[in-house]
């Protein structure tokens, strides 16, 4: 039981670290700019205008 | 107290992430365009809501997939993986405004509908299909003859965009009204359906459709914030299961993919056998399980009130 819990903690840690690394990599690669461009303008599809 | 605290957190977070008051002024026809919009909020929150300060992660994911030059969505996916591994569907239970909206509708005193298990079970898988097809597959592979992609989920399904973006923007701006067509009617129909269903079924959008909940549910067994059962203290009275609006048996499967970590079961447990844990450690160390205490109280309870 304790071993299984430890394994889970390791997986959680790896996933969090991987997620943060991917996030930084994407940010540096200019992906945040794509998100900003989309989010800063009214999304006509989202509001149902086409 | 737990229930009240959750409502305060839900409402507070909803206000905080939609605090661009200028956007709500009549005739403003504008949304927040500042630098915060490059960051995603953790729950479903349309970035076209006049008050939204952040981006919707599901919309952002589709926006990256829609790029002419295909690229791997490191930024948004990494964010979703980190949030999923940290708290999982705790986001659904505590930080999603649309989840709160559905909960409030469920409080309306009308007869409630119990979905039979043989319909409910396969329907729960629908959200994974929505995630795979409408959020990933089609936005990634479909291109119009002009080379443009489409945010299929946002465009054809998402009632959050209609409620938070479409309705307020159309109500406040005459200029948008002539542009209303079949798509707006279709999305209003979906929103109306969602509203009616939410009055009779607890959080139907979260149970059956939400692709963000589907993604976070993949981390149910490994997220840092989880529920844990003290098997020595649990009497199997079933008070937790009766209280659960998501129809989970927390004492049997505390890390179920359907659990939104709302904590209603923790408050309902008469012996304190259910606890929130953070990386396996009790989140409220002062509250130790009191085996045998008030056991009868839980057994007498009938019918969940979610």
Tab-separated table of C-alpha atoms in Angstrom:
chain	number	residue	atom	x	y	z
A	1	UNK	CA	0.000	0.000	0.000
A	2	UNK	CA	2.782	2.388	1.051
A	3	UNK	CA	4.804	1.360	-2.015
A	4	UNK	CA	1.856	2.089	-4.291
A	5	UNK	CA	1.393	5.506	-2.671
A	6	UNK	CA	5.063	6.287	-3.183
A	7	UNK	CA	4.783	5.286	-6.844
A	8	UNK	CA	1.805	7.605	-7.244
A	9	UNK	CA	3.737	10.490	-5.730
A	10	UNK	CA	6.589	9.942	-8.173
A	11	UNK	CA	4.172	9.896	-11.132
A	12	UNK	CA	2.476	13.079	-9.832
A	13	UNK	CA	5.839	14.809	-9.480
A	14	UNK	CA	6.963	13.775	-12.966
A	15	UNK	CA	3.691	14.969	-14.499
A	16	UNK	CA	3.809	18.342	-12.741
A	17	UNK	CA	7.449	18.863	-13.744
A	18	UNK	CA	6.752	17.787	-17.336
A	19	UNK	CA	3.741	20.090	-17.506
A	20	UNK	CA	5.718	23.074	-16.250
A	21	UNK	CA	8.584	22.355	-18.664
A	22	UNK	CA	6.172	22.055	-21.605
A	23	UNK	CA	4.495	25.285	-20.545
A	24	UNK	CA	7.814	27.164	-20.468
A	25	UNK	CA	8.881	25.625	-23.784
A	26	UNK	CA	5.606	26.643	-25.447
A	27	UNK	CA	5.753	30.124	-23.940
A	28	UNK	CA	9.279	30.674	-25.242
A	29	UNK	CA	8.208	29.282	-28.614
A	30	UNK	CA	5.637	32.046	-29.014
A	31	UNK	CA	2.539	29.968	-28.337
A	32	UNK	CA	1.323	32.408	-25.694
A	33	UNK	CA	1.113	35.028	-28.428
A	34	UNK	CA	-1.284	32.795	-30.413
A	35	UNK	CA	-3.431	32.414	-27.300
A	36	UNK	CA	-3.356	36.168	-26.684
A	37	UNK	CA	-4.300	36.981	-30.281
A	38	UNK	CA	-7.262	34.605	-30.134
A	39	UNK	CA	-8.406	35.597	-26.640
A	40	UNK	CA	-8.029	39.363	-27.029
A	41	UNK	CA	-10.477	39.537	-29.938
A	42	UNK	CA	-14.147	38.650	-29.769
A	43	UNK	CA	-14.355	35.026	-30.897
A	44	UNK	CA	-17.282	35.034	-33.326
A	45	UNK	CA	-17.514	31.235	-33.356
A	46	UNK	CA	-17.619	31.068	-29.557
A	47	UNK	CA	-20.490	33.506	-29.235
A	48	UNK	CA	-22.428	31.943	-32.099
A	49	UNK	CA	-21.980	34.549	-34.805
A	50	UNK	CA	-20.067	32.345	-37.231
B	1	UNK	CA	-19.226	25.303	6.578
B	2	UNK	CA	-17.604	23.279	3.760
B	3	UNK	CA	-20.537	23.892	1.468
B	4	UNK	CA	-20.605	27.605	2.248
B	5	UNK	CA	-16.850	27.906	1.778
B	6	UNK	CA	-17.091	26.201	-1.616
B	7	UNK	CA	-19.818	28.581	-2.765
B	8	UNK	CA	-17.721	31.567	-1.631
B	9	UNK	CA	-14.657	30.211	-3.456
B	10	UNK	CA	-16.662	29.443	-6.629
B	11	UNK	CA	-18.277	32.883	-6.712
B	12	UNK	CA	-15.102	34.695	-5.656
B	13	UNK	CA	-12.979	33.009	-8.307
B	14	UNK	CA	-15.671	33.646	-10.935
B	15	UNK	CA	-15.726	37.366	-10.083
B	16	UNK	CA	-11.933	37.566	-9.933
B	17	UNK	CA	-11.457	36.032	-13.385
B	18	UNK	CA	-14.251	38.141	-14.910
B	19	UNK	CA	-13.422	41.447	-13.281
B	20	UNK	CA	-13.092	43.618	-16.400
B	21	UNK	CA	-16.023	45.864	-15.497
B	22	UNK	CA	-15.559	48.147	-18.528
B	23	UNK	CA	-16.610	45.296	-20.797
B	24	UNK	CA	-20.056	45.212	-19.194
B	25	UNK	CA	-20.855	48.847	-19.933
B	26	UNK	CA	-23.716	49.131	-22.465
B	27	UNK	CA	-22.488	49.672	-26.012
B	28	UNK	CA	-18.889	48.947	-25.052
B	29	UNK	CA	-18.604	46.193	-27.715
B	30	UNK	CA	-15.197	45.362	-26.359
B	31	UNK	CA	-13.511	42.769	-24.269
B	32	UNK	CA	-10.329	42.891	-22.208
B	33	UNK	CA	-7.301	42.849	-24.526
B	34	UNK	CA	-4.446	43.156	-22.051
B	35	UNK	CA	-1.465	40.876	-21.458
B	36	UNK	CA	-3.262	38.664	-18.919
B	37	UNK	CA	-5.210	37.140	-21.793
B	38	UNK	CA	-2.154	35.083	-22.747
B	39	UNK	CA	-2.667	33.035	-19.577
B	40	UNK	CA	-5.360	30.394	-19.268
B	41	UNK	CA	-7.806	30.130	-16.395
B	42	UNK	CA	-8.141	26.597	-14.999
B	43	UNK	CA	-11.897	26.164	-15.581
B	44	UNK	CA	-14.363	26.680	-18.430
B	45	UNK	CA	-14.570	30.459	-18.874
B	46	UNK	CA	-15.157	31.943	-22.329
B	47	UNK	CA	-12.509	34.497	-23.309
B	48	UNK	CA	-15.184	36.436	-25.161
B	49	UNK	CA	-17.049	37.106	-21.928
B	50	UNK	CA	-16.999	40.932	-21.615
B	51	UNK	CA	-15.380	40.625	-18.189
B	52	UNK	CA	-12.908	37.788	-18.844
B	53	UNK	CA	-9.329	38.526	-17.831
B	54	UNK	CA	-7.867	35.192	-18.939
B	55	UNK	CA	-8.169	32.665	-21.739
B	56	UNK	CA	-10.291	29.522	-21.793
B	57	UNK	CA	-7.924	26.515	-21.936
B	58	UNK	CA	-10.208	24.552	-24.282
B	59	UNK	CA	-10.553	27.521	-26.646
B	60	UNK	CA	-6.799	28.178	-26.438
B	61	UNK	CA	-6.014	24.545	-27.263
B	62	UNK	CA	-8.195	24.698	-30.375
B	63	UNK	CA	-6.673	28.053	-31.370
B	64	UNK	CA	-3.198	26.462	-31.418
B	65	UNK	CA	-4.503	23.447	-33.367
B	66	UNK	CA	-6.126	25.846	-35.850
B	67	UNK	CA	-2.813	27.461	-36.790
B	68	UNK	CA	-1.974	27.148	-40.495
B	69	UNK	CA	1.436	25.773	-39.632
B	70	UNK	CA	0.730	22.767	-37.408
B	71	UNK	CA	2.517	22.813	-34.094
B	72	UNK	CA	2.416	20.810	-30.889
B	73	UNK	CA	0.536	22.767	-28.205
B	74	UNK	CA	3.289	22.653	-25.574
B	75	UNK	CA	2.074	25.738	-23.725
B	76	UNK	CA	-1.627	24.930	-23.277
B	77	UNK	CA	-1.180	21.177	-22.952
B	78	UNK	CA	1.646	21.635	-20.461
B	79	UNK	CA	-0.567	23.962	-18.427
B	80	UNK	CA	-3.437	21.457	-18.468
B	81	UNK	CA	-1.145	18.577	-17.481
B	82	UNK	CA	0.352	20.570	-14.595
B	83	UNK	CA	-3.086	21.655	-13.308
B	84	UNK	CA	-4.494	18.137	-13.794
B	85	UNK	CA	-1.597	16.526	-11.927
B	86	UNK	CA	-1.810	19.096	-9.143
B	87	UNK	CA	-5.530	19.226	-8.414
B	88	UNK	CA	-7.405	17.255	-11.115
B	89	UNK	CA	-11.169	17.745	-11.094
B	90	UNK	CA	-10.948	19.806	-7.915
B	91	UNK	CA	-11.127	22.629	-10.484
B	92	UNK	CA	-14.613	21.425	-11.539
B	93	UNK	CA	-15.877	21.358	-7.976
B	94	UNK	CA	-14.348	24.585	-6.719
B	95	UNK	CA	-13.206	26.909	-9.502
B	96	UNK	CA	-15.609	26.512	-12.431
B	97	UNK	CA	-18.214	29.233	-12.841
B	98	UNK	CA	-20.319	27.177	-15.243
B	99	UNK	CA	-20.303	24.316	-12.737
B	100	UNK	CA	-21.619	26.720	-10.096
B	101	UNK	CA	-24.268	27.961	-12.540
B	102	UNK	CA	-25.529	24.407	-13.005
B	103	UNK	CA	-25.513	23.767	-9.256
B	104	UNK	CA	-27.644	26.872	-8.669
B	105	UNK	CA	-30.115	25.729	-11.332
B	106	UNK	CA	-30.339	22.335	-9.628
B	107	UNK	CA	-31.498	24.092	-6.469
B	108	UNK	CA	-34.719	25.170	-8.215
B	109	UNK	CA	-37.435	23.079	-6.588
B	110	UNK	CA	-38.684	20.992	-9.508
B	111	UNK	CA	-38.930	17.183	-9.644
B	112	UNK	CA	-35.468	15.703	-10.178
B	113	UNK	CA	-34.610	13.114	-12.803
B	114	UNK	CA	-32.631	10.018	-11.974
B	115	UNK	CA	-30.847	8.814	-15.114
B	116	UNK	CA	-30.909	4.989	-15.254
B	117	UNK	CA	-27.445	3.469	-14.941
B	118	UNK	CA	-27.556	1.765	-18.341
B	119	UNK	CA	-28.035	5.186	-19.967
B	120	UNK	CA	-25.888	7.160	-17.541
B	121	UNK	CA	-22.799	4.960	-17.813
B	122	UNK	CA	-22.282	5.113	-21.605
B	123	UNK	CA	-23.288	8.791	-21.652
B	124	UNK	CA	-20.432	9.597	-19.236
B	125	UNK	CA	-17.998	8.428	-21.935
B	126	UNK	CA	-19.402	11.046	-24.330
B	127	UNK	CA	-17.187	13.781	-22.854
B	128	UNK	CA	-14.079	11.820	-23.913
B	129	UNK	CA	-15.460	11.577	-27.462
B	130	UNK	CA	-16.112	15.344	-27.411
B	131	UNK	CA	-12.531	15.940	-26.257
B	132	UNK	CA	-10.992	13.602	-28.832
B	133	UNK	CA	-13.133	14.630	-31.819
B	134	UNK	CA	-14.274	18.227	-31.350
B	135	UNK	CA	-11.361	19.661	-29.359
B	136	UNK	CA	-8.405	17.714	-30.780
B	137	UNK	CA	-9.214	15.762	-33.960
B	138	UNK	CA	-11.248	18.143	-36.109
B	139	UNK	CA	-9.486	21.407	-35.119
B	140	UNK	CA	-6.151	19.699	-35.807
B	141	UNK	CA	-6.943	18.043	-39.143
B	142	UNK	CA	-9.813	19.953	-40.762
B	143	UNK	CA	-8.882	22.900	-42.978
B	144	UNK	CA	-11.221	24.958	-45.129
B	145	UNK	CA	-10.298	25.556	-48.750
B	146	UNK	CA	-8.657	28.780	-47.568
B	147	UNK	CA	-6.476	26.820	-45.167
B	148	UNK	CA	-8.231	27.985	-41.994
B	149	UNK	CA	-9.104	25.660	-39.124
B	150	UNK	CA	-12.198	25.882	-36.927
B	151	UNK	CA	-12.702	25.663	-33.158
B	152	UNK	CA	-15.368	22.960	-33.534
B	153	UNK	CA	-16.253	22.594	-29.871
B	154	UNK	CA	-16.528	26.345	-29.265
B	155	UNK	CA	-18.447	26.902	-32.475
B	156	UNK	CA	-20.990	24.092	-32.453
B	157	UNK	CA	-21.343	22.924	-28.842
B	158	UNK	CA	-20.006	25.114	-26.037
B	159	UNK	CA	-22.906	26.596	-24.033
B	160	UNK	CA	-20.411	28.482	-21.858
B	161	UNK	CA	-19.484	30.762	-24.765
B	162	UNK	CA	-23.152	31.418	-25.494
B	163	UNK	CA	-23.949	32.211	-21.871
B	164	UNK	CA	-20.873	34.225	-20.940
B	165	UNK	CA	-20.026	35.746	-24.327
B	166	UNK	CA	-22.898	35.555	-26.809
B	167	UNK	CA	-25.839	36.599	-24.645
B	168	UNK	CA	-24.241	39.631	-22.897
B	169	UNK	CA	-22.506	40.894	-26.055
B	170	UNK	CA	-25.659	40.625	-28.161
B	171	UNK	CA	-27.831	42.188	-25.446
B	172	UNK	CA	-25.484	45.147	-24.970
B	173	UNK	CA	-24.574	45.834	-28.593
B	174	UNK	CA	-27.121	46.633	-31.308
B	175	UNK	CA	-24.368	46.389	-33.880
B	176	UNK	CA	-24.079	42.600	-33.400
B	177	UNK	CA	-27.799	41.818	-33.759
B	178	UNK	CA	-28.067	41.890	-37.555
B	179	UNK	CA	-25.336	39.211	-37.666
B	180	UNK	CA	-27.414	36.666	-35.722
B	181	UNK	CA	-28.141	33.577	-37.782
B	182	UNK	CA	-28.783	29.852	-37.553
B	183	UNK	CA	-25.615	29.240	-35.525
B	184	UNK	CA	-26.700	31.596	-32.764
B	185	UNK	CA	-30.155	29.982	-32.707
B	186	UNK	CA	-28.571	26.517	-32.526
B	187	UNK	CA	-26.295	27.577	-29.685
B	188	UNK	CA	-29.157	29.219	-27.807
B	189	UNK	CA	-31.117	25.987	-28.200
B	190	UNK	CA	-28.200	24.039	-26.707
B	191	UNK	CA	-27.900	26.526	-23.859
B	192	UNK	CA	-31.649	26.330	-23.170
B	193	UNK	CA	-31.413	22.525	-23.168
B	194	UNK	CA	-28.499	22.705	-20.760
B	195	UNK	CA	-30.403	25.074	-18.455
B	196	UNK	CA	-33.512	22.873	-18.383
B	197	UNK	CA	-31.504	19.685	-17.854
B	198	UNK	CA	-29.490	21.328	-15.072
B	199	UNK	CA	-32.713	21.905	-13.154
B	200	UNK	CA	-33.507	18.194	-13.110
B	201	UNK	CA	-30.070	16.531	-13.326
B	202	UNK	CA	-27.064	17.523	-11.198
B	203	UNK	CA	-24.383	19.127	-13.436
B	204	UNK	CA	-25.342	17.398	-16.721
B	205	UNK	CA	-22.778	19.337	-18.784
B	206	UNK	CA	-19.969	18.274	-16.431
B	207	UNK	CA	-21.125	14.655	-16.386
B	208	UNK	CA	-21.642	14.110	-20.087
B	209	UNK	CA	-20.129	16.839	-22.285
B	210	UNK	CA	-17.322	18.885	-20.709
B	211	UNK	CA	-14.005	18.155	-22.474
B	212	UNK	CA	-12.034	19.980	-19.779
B	213	UNK	CA	-13.514	17.756	-17.068
B	214	UNK	CA	-12.723	14.773	-19.292
B	215	UNK	CA	-9.089	15.869	-19.536
B	216	UNK	CA	-8.696	16.518	-15.810
B	217	UNK	CA	-10.386	13.195	-15.021
B	218	UNK	CA	-7.428	11.416	-16.649
B	219	UNK	CA	-5.407	12.497	-13.594
B	220	UNK	CA	-7.922	11.267	-10.995
B	221	UNK	CA	-5.646	8.503	-9.712
B	222	UNK	CA	-2.440	10.514	-9.567
B	223	UNK	CA	-3.356	14.138	-8.821
B	224	UNK	CA	-1.683	15.618	-5.743
B	225	UNK	CA	-5.060	16.585	-4.243
B	226	UNK	CA	-7.191	13.475	-3.744
B	227	UNK	CA	-9.739	11.915	-1.457
B	228	UNK	CA	-8.671	9.098	0.807
B	229	UNK	CA	-10.692	6.618	2.825
B	230	UNK	CA	-9.545	5.442	6.204
B	231	UNK	CA	-10.768	1.875	5.834
B	232	UNK	CA	-10.480	1.300	9.588
B	233	UNK	CA	-12.850	4.184	10.310
B	234	UNK	CA	-15.277	3.596	7.422
B	235	UNK	CA	-18.394	1.720	8.491
B	236	UNK	CA	-19.778	1.425	4.959
B	237	UNK	CA	-22.941	3.310	5.951
B	238	UNK	CA	-23.166	4.865	2.461
B	239	UNK	CA	-23.820	8.422	3.689
B	240	UNK	CA	-21.124	9.675	1.301
B	241	UNK	CA	-22.658	7.941	-1.737
B	242	UNK	CA	-26.117	9.306	-0.962
B	243	UNK	CA	-24.728	12.827	-0.699
B	244	UNK	CA	-22.736	12.645	-3.943
B	245	UNK	CA	-24.382	14.500	-6.812
B	246	UNK	CA	-22.016	12.912	-9.327
B	247	UNK	CA	-23.225	9.419	-8.296
B	248	UNK	CA	-19.809	8.279	-7.137
B	249	UNK	CA	-19.268	5.849	-4.244
B	250	UNK	CA	-16.446	7.748	-2.514
B	251	UNK	CA	-15.871	5.060	0.123
B	252	UNK	CA	-15.401	2.445	-2.610
B	253	UNK	CA	-13.634	4.569	-5.258
B	254	UNK	CA	-12.298	7.777	-3.692
B	255	UNK	CA	-10.244	8.496	-6.828
B	256	UNK	CA	-13.054	7.953	-9.336
B	257	UNK	CA	-12.694	9.865	-12.623
B	258	UNK	CA	-16.224	11.211	-12.081
B	259	UNK	CA	-15.414	12.740	-8.683
B	260	UNK	CA	-15.198	16.552	-8.823
B	261	UNK	CA	-13.633	16.779	-5.342
B	262	UNK	CA	-16.412	19.038	-4.092
B	263	UNK	CA	-15.995	17.578	-0.615
B	264	UNK	CA	-19.704	17.075	0.101
B	265	UNK	CA	-18.938	13.465	1.024
B	266	UNK	CA	-16.215	14.560	3.444
B	267	UNK	CA	-18.756	16.698	5.318
B	268	UNK	CA	-21.359	13.916	5.157
B	269	UNK	CA	-19.132	11.174	6.564
B	270	UNK	CA	-20.247	10.535	10.147
B	271	UNK	CA	-16.952	8.951	11.184
B	272	UNK	CA	-14.527	11.286	9.430
B	273	UNK	CA	-13.212	8.368	7.380
B	274	UNK	CA	-13.101	10.433	4.190
B	275	UNK	CA	-10.442	13.111	3.994
B	276	UNK	CA	-8.836	15.363	1.408
B	277	UNK	CA	-5.172	14.517	1.028
B	278	UNK	CA	-2.340	16.470	-0.594
B	279	UNK	CA	0.380	14.165	-1.955
B	280	UNK	CA	-0.938	11.424	0.289
B	281	UNK	CA	-0.921	13.523	3.454
B	282	UNK	CA	-4.037	14.598	5.275
B	283	UNK	CA	-5.032	18.093	4.158
B	284	UNK	CA	-6.625	18.881	7.548
B	285	UNK	CA	-4.265	17.277	10.078
B	286	UNK	CA	-6.306	18.452	13.038
B	287	UNK	CA	-9.330	16.442	11.894
B	288	UNK	CA	-8.572	12.873	12.789
B	289	UNK	CA	-11.048	10.114	11.957
B	290	UNK	CA	-13.328	9.360	14.861
B	291	UNK	CA	-14.261	5.729	14.303
B	292	UNK	CA	-17.655	4.836	15.603
B	293	UNK	CA	-18.657	8.441	16.366
B	294	UNK	CA	-22.128	9.420	15.129
B	295	UNK	CA	-22.330	6.301	12.980
B	296	UNK	CA	-26.079	6.085	13.349
B	297	UNK	CA	-26.559	9.629	12.033
B	298	UNK	CA	-25.109	8.713	8.641
B	299	UNK	CA	-27.146	5.521	8.440
B	300	UNK	CA	-30.403	7.306	8.987
B	301	UNK	CA	-29.853	9.758	6.108
B	302	UNK	CA	-31.786	9.053	2.954
B	303	UNK	CA	-31.486	10.620	-0.517
B	304	UNK	CA	-28.699	12.925	-1.597
B	305	UNK	CA	-29.385	16.597	-1.879
B	306	UNK	CA	-26.177	17.491	-3.733
